[in-house]
Tab-separated table of C-alpha atoms in Angstrom:
chain	number	residue	atom	x	y	z
A	10	MET	CA	94.861	119.706	13.311
A	11	GLU	CA	97.465	117.008	12.800
A	12	GLU	CA	98.154	116.698	16.539
A	13	ILE	CA	94.449	116.223	17.223
A	14	VAL	CA	94.192	113.648	14.431
A	15	SER	CA	97.173	111.768	15.869
A	16	THR	CA	95.574	111.738	19.318
A	17	LEU	CA	92.228	110.608	17.907
A	18	LYS	CA	93.861	107.764	15.968
A	19	THR	CA	95.971	106.425	18.828
A	20	ARG	CA	94.047	107.199	22.017
A	21	ASP	CA	92.718	103.634	22.269
A	22	PHE	CA	96.195	102.098	21.959
A	23	VAL	CA	98.644	104.487	23.613
A	24	ARG	CA	98.214	105.406	27.269
A	25	SER	CA	99.772	108.862	26.875
A	26	GLN	CA	97.407	109.650	23.988
A	27	ALA	CA	94.418	108.538	26.060
A	28	ALA	CA	95.552	110.961	28.773
A	29	GLU	CA	95.997	113.708	26.153
A	30	TYR	CA	92.481	113.057	24.840
A	31	LYS	CA	91.009	113.365	28.339
A	32	LYS	CA	92.952	116.595	28.793
A	33	MET	CA	91.513	117.954	25.532
A	34	LEU	CA	87.986	117.071	26.693
A	35	ARG	CA	88.504	119.163	29.850
A	36	ALA	CA	90.120	122.145	28.103
A	37	GLY	CA	88.450	125.534	28.247
A	38	LEU	CA	89.742	126.445	24.791
A	39	ILE	CA	90.690	124.313	21.792
A	40	VAL	CA	92.469	125.948	18.845
A	41	ILE	CA	92.425	123.936	15.630
A	42	ASP	CA	94.599	125.356	12.870
A	43	ASP	CA	94.215	124.455	9.200
A	44	VAL	CA	91.055	122.381	9.478
A	45	MET	CA	90.312	120.508	6.247
A	46	LEU	CA	93.660	121.379	4.706
A	47	PHE	CA	93.944	117.735	3.651
A	48	PRO	CA	91.263	115.155	2.873
A	49	ARG	CA	90.386	112.922	5.831
A	50	GLU	CA	89.688	109.224	6.010
A	51	LYS	CA	86.178	108.255	7.107
A	52	ASN	CA	87.345	106.889	10.474
A	53	VAL	CA	89.222	110.131	11.211
A	54	ALA	CA	86.211	112.224	10.181
A	55	VAL	CA	83.980	110.211	12.521
A	56	ALA	CA	86.477	110.464	15.396
A	57	PHE	CA	86.837	114.224	14.840
A	58	PHE	CA	83.053	114.631	14.779
A	59	ASN	CA	82.729	112.627	18.020
A	60	PHE	CA	85.385	114.797	19.669
A	61	ILE	CA	83.721	118.057	18.588
A	62	ASN	CA	80.324	116.649	19.583
A	63	GLN	CA	81.627	116.041	23.116
A	64	ILE	CA	83.082	119.523	23.608
A	65	TYR	CA	81.097	122.012	21.541
A	66	GLU	CA	78.727	123.095	24.326
A	67	SER	CA	81.323	123.370	27.077
A	68	THR	CA	84.534	124.431	25.344
A	69	SER	CA	85.449	127.490	23.314
A	70	ILE	CA	86.741	126.461	19.888
A	71	ILE	CA	88.824	128.541	17.505
A	72	VAL	CA	89.120	127.110	14.011
A	73	THR	CA	91.205	128.342	11.097
A	74	THR	CA	90.605	127.037	7.611
A	75	ASN	CA	91.204	127.986	4.003
A	76	LYS	CA	88.210	125.944	2.881
A	77	LYS	CA	84.656	127.170	2.547
A	78	PRO	CA	82.121	125.167	4.551
A	79	THR	CA	80.712	123.837	1.277
A	80	GLU	CA	84.119	122.262	0.543
A	81	TRP	CA	84.229	120.317	3.817
A	82	ALA	CA	81.972	117.565	2.478
A	83	LYS	CA	84.447	116.982	-0.333
A	84	MET	CA	87.388	116.845	2.088
A	85	LEU	CA	85.575	114.374	4.344
A	86	GLU	CA	83.928	112.510	1.471
A	87	ASP	CA	80.722	112.596	3.507
A	88	GLU	CA	78.151	115.386	3.352
A	89	VAL	CA	76.255	114.181	6.431
A	90	ILE	CA	79.333	114.204	8.691
A	91	ALA	CA	80.470	117.557	7.280
A	92	THR	CA	77.052	119.103	7.903
A	93	ALA	CA	76.830	117.726	11.441
A	94	LEU	CA	80.397	118.825	12.208
A	95	LEU	CA	79.781	122.350	10.907
A	96	ASP	CA	76.488	122.494	12.802
A	97	ARG	CA	78.343	121.949	16.054
A	98	ILE	CA	81.361	124.123	15.276
A	99	LEU	CA	79.158	127.026	14.169
A	100	PHE	CA	76.789	126.683	17.148
A	101	ARG	CA	76.884	130.037	18.989
A	102	SER	CA	79.905	131.128	16.966
A	103	GLU	CA	81.325	134.251	15.465
A	104	VAL	CA	82.689	133.803	11.941
A	105	ILE	CA	85.524	136.109	10.945
A	106	ASN	CA	86.414	136.024	7.266
A	107	LEU	CA	89.888	137.369	6.553
A	108	THR	CA	90.854	138.597	3.127
A	109	GLY	CA	94.048	139.904	1.612
A	110	GLU	CA	97.551	138.622	1.160
A	111	SER	CA	99.141	136.136	3.503
A	112	TYR	CA	101.354	137.813	6.095
A	113	ARG	CA	103.872	135.023	5.494
A	114	MET	CA	104.264	136.172	1.902
A	115	GLN	CA	104.708	139.885	2.653
A	116	ASN	CA	108.494	139.576	2.878
A	117	ARG	CA	108.692	137.228	-0.111
A	118	LYS	CA	107.893	139.738	-2.858
A	119	THR	CA	111.337	139.346	-4.422
A	120	PHE	CA	110.945	135.590	-4.635
A	121	LEU	CA	107.522	135.862	-6.240
A	122	ASP	CA	108.677	138.472	-8.760
A	123	LYS	CA	111.348	136.179	-10.236
């Protein structure tokens, strides 16, 4: 997510980021890891919505998040943008909800037990 945010913030000022943005618009698959891990500024939320709005009908999107959709409005501080963003991301989608322990923590039992 942070790489996409960086591209969205700088695409109008940095030629290489503008080229990266155009490349993302043409991609067949976009994978966005840890969406809504951190709160987003309004301008970033709008830019992210505009990006998703441009690609959601022509590009496959894989999103990972630890936040429930109802928490996205809080992270974006805007219920309307969150709803519109989720509407597009969830359009013709398959939601897979994973449960259980983190695979990263499986080998850390000794650390957690102390």
